[in-house]
Amino acid sequence: MEIINKIKQFCFVALRIKKYEMMSDCERVIGKPIKYNPLLLKGKGIISFGKNVQIGVIASPNFYSHYTYLEAREECSEIIIGDNVAINNAFSIECSSKVVIENDVLIGVNCSFIDNDGHDLAIEKRNIGSPKTARIHIHQNVFLGSNVTILKGVTIGKNSIIGNGSVVTKNIPENVVAAGNPAKFIRNL
């Protein structure tokens, strides 16, 4: 039985991780995360990992079917992930300016951070204009539930919790629980 598990691990995990390493094109990567799940690093910017950053969770949804996507799109774009950050499966960051995740942050399944509008919002410029961007900052010891989306310009204060399925459009203070679409204050911790 042990040999079968090793074969499964190699075929369904190790080869996928290697494939996404080969498809990654970001050349400005600092640090080395612990990969339990595939990680695709894209863009011209900087992607920085602190110590003990975990990518993927074995006993969690989307382990065999999804990957983590980090894109520091422009040369001036920067993604900074601190120490002891645990990122669950199917996570993505689309960064045009700056995304900072401080130490000891927990991120649930299928979360995404987008620090830009994707396209210019003006109708006549939608396909040719430059989208607005604003940095995202996740402070120390924040816990994001599953299916959370963080939009441009958001800061989440230390120790706060964001409930499952939330869309965070405005800053969240420290030491609170927030949830909803859009996310709102629920209670103090």
PDB file of C-alpha atoms in Angstrom:
ATOM      1  CA  MET A   1       0.000   0.000   0.000  1.00  0.00           C
ATOM      2  CA  GLU A   2       2.885   2.391   0.759  1.00  0.00           C
ATOM      3  CA  ILE A   3       4.285   2.031  -2.777  1.00  0.00           C
ATOM      4  CA  ILE A   4       0.868   2.831  -4.274  1.00  0.00           C
ATOM      5  CA  ASN A   5       0.665   6.011  -2.183  1.00  0.00           C
ATOM      6  CA  LYS A   6       4.120   7.042  -3.355  1.00  0.00           C
ATOM      7  CA  ILE A   7       3.127   6.473  -6.989  1.00  0.00           C
ATOM      8  CA  LYS A   8      -0.067   8.534  -6.484  1.00  0.00           C
ATOM      9  CA  GLN A   9       1.931  11.318  -4.822  1.00  0.00           C
ATOM     10  CA  PHE A  10       4.411  11.384  -7.698  1.00  0.00           C
ATOM     11  CA  CYS A  11       1.855  11.243 -10.523  1.00  0.00           C
ATOM     12  CA  PHE A  12      -0.855  13.504  -9.114  1.00  0.00           C
ATOM     13  CA  VAL A  13       1.146  16.000  -7.053  1.00  0.00           C
ATOM     14  CA  ALA A  14       4.902  16.087  -7.712  1.00  0.00           C
ATOM     15  CA  LEU A  15       4.590  16.127 -11.510  1.00  0.00           C
ATOM     16  CA  ARG A  16       1.941  18.869 -11.393  1.00  0.00           C
ATOM     17  CA  ILE A  17       4.134  20.994  -9.117  1.00  0.00           C
ATOM     18  CA  LYS A  18       7.068  20.565 -11.518  1.00  0.00           C
ATOM     19  CA  LYS A  19       4.871  21.401 -14.546  1.00  0.00           C
ATOM     20  CA  TYR A  20       3.771  24.731 -13.005  1.00  0.00           C
ATOM     21  CA  GLU A  21       7.364  25.547 -12.061  1.00  0.00           C
ATOM     22  CA  MET A  22       8.284  25.116 -15.724  1.00  0.00           C
ATOM     23  CA  MET A  23       5.364  27.318 -16.870  1.00  0.00           C
ATOM     24  CA  SER A  24       6.278  30.137 -14.453  1.00  0.00           C
ATOM     25  CA  ASP A  25       7.977  33.141 -16.059  1.00  0.00           C
ATOM     26  CA  CYS A  26       8.545  35.558 -13.183  1.00  0.00           C
ATOM     27  CA  GLU A  27      12.303  35.991 -12.912  1.00  0.00           C
ATOM     28  CA  ARG A  28      12.309  38.190  -9.814  1.00  0.00           C
ATOM     29  CA  VAL A  29      11.338  35.696  -7.105  1.00  0.00           C
ATOM     30  CA  ILE A  30      12.803  35.954  -3.610  1.00  0.00           C
ATOM     31  CA  GLY A  31      12.516  33.103  -1.109  1.00  0.00           C
ATOM     32  CA  LYS A  32      11.189  29.601  -1.477  1.00  0.00           C
ATOM     33  CA  PRO A  33       7.745  28.530  -0.261  1.00  0.00           C
ATOM     34  CA  ILE A  34       6.811  25.018   0.840  1.00  0.00           C
ATOM     35  CA  LYS A  35       4.702  23.650  -2.032  1.00  0.00           C
ATOM     36  CA  TYR A  36       2.030  21.038  -1.420  1.00  0.00           C
ATOM     37  CA  ASN A  37       0.140  22.258  -4.477  1.00  0.00           C
ATOM     38  CA  PRO A  38       1.228  23.722  -7.829  1.00  0.00           C
ATOM     39  CA  LEU A  39       2.314  27.381  -7.864  1.00  0.00           C
ATOM     40  CA  LEU A  40       2.351  29.519 -11.023  1.00  0.00           C
ATOM     41  CA  LEU A  41       4.456  32.709 -10.779  1.00  0.00           C
ATOM     42  CA  LYS A  42       3.877  35.214 -13.586  1.00  0.00           C
ATOM     43  CA  GLY A  43       4.831  38.776 -14.504  1.00  0.00           C
ATOM     44  CA  LYS A  44       7.713  41.234 -14.644  1.00  0.00           C
ATOM     45  CA  GLY A  45       7.551  42.379 -11.005  1.00  0.00           C
ATOM     46  CA  ILE A  46       8.880  41.029  -7.700  1.00  0.00           C
ATOM     47  CA  ILE A  47       7.336  38.134  -5.777  1.00  0.00           C
ATOM     48  CA  SER A  48       8.836  37.689  -2.307  1.00  0.00           C
ATOM     49  CA  PHE A  49       8.241  34.819   0.139  1.00  0.00           C
ATOM     50  CA  GLY A  50       9.194  34.901   3.819  1.00  0.00           C
ATOM     51  CA  LYS A  51      10.137  31.859   5.878  1.00  0.00           C
ATOM     52  CA  ASN A  52       7.751  28.921   6.236  1.00  0.00           C
ATOM     53  CA  VAL A  53       5.186  29.998   3.610  1.00  0.00           C
ATOM     54  CA  GLN A  54       2.905  27.040   2.859  1.00  0.00           C
ATOM     55  CA  ILE A  55       1.220  26.767  -0.549  1.00  0.00           C
ATOM     56  CA  GLY A  56      -1.695  24.311  -0.614  1.00  0.00           C
ATOM     57  CA  VAL A  57      -3.363  22.006   1.898  1.00  0.00           C
ATOM     58  CA  ILE A  58      -3.610  18.266   1.244  1.00  0.00           C
ATOM     59  CA  ALA A  59      -6.790  17.598   3.250  1.00  0.00           C
ATOM     60  CA  SER A  60      -8.800  20.398   1.664  1.00  0.00           C
ATOM     61  CA  PRO A  61     -10.995  20.993  -1.421  1.00  0.00           C
ATOM     62  CA  ASN A  62      -9.382  21.597  -4.829  1.00  0.00           C
ATOM     63  CA  PHE A  63      -6.127  19.867  -3.876  1.00  0.00           C
ATOM     64  CA  TYR A  64      -5.918  17.702  -7.001  1.00  0.00           C
ATOM     65  CA  SER A  65      -7.605  20.075  -9.438  1.00  0.00           C
ATOM     66  CA  HIS A  66      -6.409  23.640  -8.745  1.00  0.00           C
ATOM     67  CA  TYR A  67      -3.223  25.653  -8.340  1.00  0.00           C
ATOM     68  CA  THR A  68      -2.038  28.929  -6.803  1.00  0.00           C
ATOM     69  CA  TYR A  69      -1.585  31.849  -9.210  1.00  0.00           C
ATOM     70  CA  LEU A  70       0.568  34.871  -8.309  1.00  0.00           C
ATOM     71  CA  GLU A  71       1.034  37.593 -10.914  1.00  0.00           C
ATOM     72  CA  ALA A  72       3.185  40.694 -10.373  1.00  0.00           C
ATOM     73  CA  ARG A  73       2.154  42.122 -13.730  1.00  0.00           C
ATOM     74  CA  GLU A  74       4.355  45.218 -14.251  1.00  0.00           C
ATOM     75  CA  GLU A  75       8.058  45.831 -13.501  1.00  0.00           C
ATOM     76  CA  CYS A  76       7.023  48.049 -10.578  1.00  0.00           C
ATOM     77  CA  SER A  77       4.529  45.447  -9.237  1.00  0.00           C
ATOM     78  CA  GLU A  78       5.384  43.756  -5.957  1.00  0.00           C
ATOM     79  CA  ILE A  79       3.883  40.864  -4.009  1.00  0.00           C
ATOM     80  CA  ILE A  80       5.331  40.452  -0.504  1.00  0.00           C
ATOM     81  CA  ILE A  81       4.337  37.438   1.613  1.00  0.00           C
ATOM     82  CA  GLY A  82       5.666  37.370   5.188  1.00  0.00           C
ATOM     83  CA  ASP A  83       6.714  34.506   7.463  1.00  0.00           C
ATOM     84  CA  ASN A  84       4.477  31.624   8.576  1.00  0.00           C
ATOM     85  CA  VAL A  85       1.719  32.303   6.048  1.00  0.00           C
ATOM     86  CA  ALA A  86      -0.571  29.357   5.201  1.00  0.00           C
ATOM     87  CA  ILE A  87      -2.315  29.607   1.829  1.00  0.00           C
ATOM     88  CA  ASN A  88      -5.008  27.053   1.014  1.00  0.00           C
ATOM     89  CA  ASN A  89      -5.796  25.680  -2.453  1.00  0.00           C
ATOM     90  CA  ALA A  90      -7.009  27.733  -5.452  1.00  0.00           C
ATOM     91  CA  PHE A  91      -5.586  31.087  -4.285  1.00  0.00           C
ATOM     92  CA  SER A  92      -4.760  33.929  -6.662  1.00  0.00           C
ATOM     93  CA  ILE A  93      -3.218  37.398  -6.617  1.00  0.00           C
ATOM     94  CA  GLU A  94      -3.432  39.723  -9.604  1.00  0.00           C
ATOM     95  CA  CYS A  95      -1.070  42.584  -8.745  1.00  0.00           C
ATOM     96  CA  SER A  96      -0.419  45.728 -10.762  1.00  0.00           C
ATOM     97  CA  SER A  97       0.884  47.864  -7.871  1.00  0.00           C
ATOM     98  CA  LYS A  98       1.591  46.206  -4.492  1.00  0.00           C
ATOM     99  CA  VAL A  99       0.135  43.435  -2.339  1.00  0.00           C
ATOM    100  CA  VAL A 100       1.523  42.858   1.167  1.00  0.00           C
ATOM    101  CA  ILE A 101       0.595  39.866   3.331  1.00  0.00           C
ATOM    102  CA  GLU A 102       2.269  40.143   6.730  1.00  0.00           C
ATOM    103  CA  ASN A 103       3.347  37.303   9.069  1.00  0.00           C
ATOM    104  CA  ASP A 104       1.098  34.554  10.459  1.00  0.00           C
ATOM    105  CA  VAL A 105      -1.810  35.028   8.023  1.00  0.00           C
ATOM    106  CA  LEU A 106      -4.199  32.142   7.258  1.00  0.00           C
ATOM    107  CA  ILE A 107      -5.925  32.140   3.859  1.00  0.00           C
ATOM    108  CA  GLY A 108      -8.827  29.793   3.092  1.00  0.00           C
ATOM    109  CA  VAL A 109      -9.766  27.873  -0.055  1.00  0.00           C
ATOM    110  CA  ASN A 110     -10.482  29.754  -3.294  1.00  0.00           C
ATOM    111  CA  CYS A 111      -9.530  33.276  -2.176  1.00  0.00           C
ATOM    112  CA  SER A 112      -8.413  36.021  -4.533  1.00  0.00           C
ATOM    113  CA  PHE A 113      -6.751  39.435  -4.254  1.00  0.00           C
ATOM    114  CA  ILE A 114      -7.099  41.927  -7.115  1.00  0.00           C
ATOM    115  CA  ASP A 115      -5.383  45.316  -6.706  1.00  0.00           C
ATOM    116  CA  ASN A 116      -6.772  46.787  -9.943  1.00  0.00           C
ATOM    117  CA  ASP A 117      -9.978  47.185 -11.959  1.00  0.00           C
ATOM    118  CA  GLY A 118      -8.787  44.818 -14.699  1.00  0.00           C
ATOM    119  CA  HIS A 119      -9.783  47.280 -17.418  1.00  0.00           C
ATOM    120  CA  ASP A 120     -10.476  51.003 -17.560  1.00  0.00           C
ATOM    121  CA  LEU A 121     -14.079  51.475 -16.442  1.00  0.00           C
ATOM    122  CA  ALA A 122     -14.851  54.216 -18.988  1.00  0.00           C
ATOM    123  CA  ILE A 123     -16.785  52.678 -21.893  1.00  0.00           C
ATOM    124  CA  GLU A 124     -14.683  54.296 -24.620  1.00  0.00           C
ATOM    125  CA  LYS A 125     -11.407  53.282 -22.906  1.00  0.00           C
ATOM    126  CA  ARG A 126     -12.328  49.792 -21.718  1.00  0.00           C
ATOM    127  CA  ASN A 127     -10.062  48.002 -24.200  1.00  0.00           C
ATOM    128  CA  ILE A 128      -7.294  50.610 -24.457  1.00  0.00           C
ATOM    129  CA  GLY A 129      -7.125  52.520 -21.176  1.00  0.00           C
ATOM    130  CA  SER A 130      -5.192  51.787 -18.014  1.00  0.00           C
ATOM    131  CA  PRO A 131      -7.121  50.330 -15.070  1.00  0.00           C
ATOM    132  CA  LYS A 132      -6.969  52.048 -11.690  1.00  0.00           C
ATOM    133  CA  THR A 133      -4.820  50.294  -9.097  1.00  0.00           C
ATOM    134  CA  ALA A 134      -4.356  50.621  -5.341  1.00  0.00           C
ATOM    135  CA  ARG A 135      -2.307  48.517  -2.958  1.00  0.00           C
ATOM    136  CA  ILE A 136      -3.699  45.758  -0.748  1.00  0.00           C
ATOM    137  CA  HIS A 137      -2.282  45.276   2.762  1.00  0.00           C
ATOM    138  CA  ILE A 138      -3.159  42.298   4.972  1.00  0.00           C
ATOM    139  CA  HIS A 139      -1.748  42.835   8.456  1.00  0.00           C
ATOM    140  CA  GLN A 140      -0.324  40.241  10.833  1.00  0.00           C
ATOM    141  CA  ASN A 141      -2.375  37.302  12.133  1.00  0.00           C
ATOM    142  CA  VAL A 142      -5.401  37.868   9.866  1.00  0.00           C
ATOM    143  CA  PHE A 143      -7.632  34.878   9.095  1.00  0.00           C
ATOM    144  CA  LEU A 144      -9.504  34.835   5.781  1.00  0.00           C
ATOM    145  CA  GLY A 145     -12.232  32.209   5.410  1.00  0.00           C
ATOM    146  CA  SER A 146     -12.911  30.413   2.132  1.00  0.00           C
ATOM    147  CA  ASN A 147     -14.086  32.148  -1.060  1.00  0.00           C
ATOM    148  CA  VAL A 148     -12.993  35.618   0.091  1.00  0.00           C
ATOM    149  CA  THR A 149     -12.224  38.314  -2.483  1.00  0.00           C
ATOM    150  CA  ILE A 150     -10.082  41.333  -1.532  1.00  0.00           C
ATOM    151  CA  LEU A 151     -10.363  44.276  -3.931  1.00  0.00           C
ATOM    152  CA  LYS A 152      -8.023  47.182  -4.677  1.00  0.00           C
ATOM    153  CA  GLY A 153      -7.115  49.662  -1.967  1.00  0.00           C
ATOM    154  CA  VAL A 154      -8.105  47.448   0.975  1.00  0.00           C
ATOM    155  CA  THR A 155      -6.208  47.195   4.266  1.00  0.00           C
ATOM    156  CA  ILE A 156      -7.207  44.558   6.816  1.00  0.00           C
ATOM    157  CA  GLY A 157      -6.042  45.288  10.360  1.00  0.00           C
ATOM    158  CA  LYS A 158      -4.118  42.799  12.477  1.00  0.00           C
ATOM    159  CA  ASN A 159      -5.861  39.818  14.095  1.00  0.00           C
ATOM    160  CA  SER A 160      -9.104  40.381  12.144  1.00  0.00           C
ATOM    161  CA  ILE A 161     -11.228  37.598  10.645  1.00  0.00           C
ATOM    162  CA  ILE A 162     -13.040  37.775   7.311  1.00  0.00           C
ATOM    163  CA  GLY A 163     -15.977  35.357   6.999  1.00  0.00           C
ATOM    164  CA  ASN A 164     -16.505  32.861   4.178  1.00  0.00           C
ATOM    165  CA  GLY A 165     -17.755  34.247   0.869  1.00  0.00           C
ATOM    166  CA  SER A 166     -16.994  37.877   1.694  1.00  0.00           C
ATOM    167  CA  VAL A 167     -16.087  40.544  -0.836  1.00  0.00           C
ATOM    168  CA  VAL A 168     -13.922  43.144   0.899  1.00  0.00           C
ATOM    169  CA  THR A 169     -14.217  46.546  -0.774  1.00  0.00           C
ATOM    170  CA  LYS A 170     -13.233  48.841   2.123  1.00  0.00           C
ATOM    171  CA  ASN A 171     -10.691  48.812   4.946  1.00  0.00           C
ATOM    172  CA  ILE A 172     -11.339  46.540   7.931  1.00  0.00           C
ATOM    173  CA  PRO A 173      -9.980  47.633  11.346  1.00  0.00           C
ATOM    174  CA  GLU A 174      -7.894  45.400  13.589  1.00  0.00           C
ATOM    175  CA  ASN A 175      -9.367  42.871  16.030  1.00  0.00           C
ATOM    176  CA  VAL A 176     -12.787  42.494  14.399  1.00  0.00           C
ATOM    177  CA  VAL A 177     -14.891  39.952  12.540  1.00  0.00           C
ATOM    178  CA  ALA A 178     -16.253  41.168   9.202  1.00  0.00           C
ATOM    179  CA  ALA A 179     -18.338  39.328   6.606  1.00  0.00           C
ATOM    180  CA  GLY A 180     -20.719  39.782   3.713  1.00  0.00           C
ATOM    181  CA  ASN A 181     -20.884  41.217   0.224  1.00  0.00           C
ATOM    182  CA  PRO A 182     -19.694  43.863   0.676  1.00  0.00           C
ATOM    183  CA  ALA A 183     -17.942  42.885   3.916  1.00  0.00           C
ATOM    184  CA  LYS A 184     -19.122  44.777   7.001  1.00  0.00           C
ATOM    185  CA  PHE A 185     -18.228  44.839  10.684  1.00  0.00           C
ATOM    186  CA  ILE A 186     -19.914  42.011  12.624  1.00  0.00           C
ATOM    187  CA  ARG A 187     -18.304  42.177  16.063  1.00  0.00           C
ATOM    188  CA  ASN A 188     -15.109  42.898  18.006  1.00  0.00           C
ATOM    189  CA  LEU A 189     -12.752  40.081  18.941  1.00  0.00           C
TER     190      LEU A 189
END
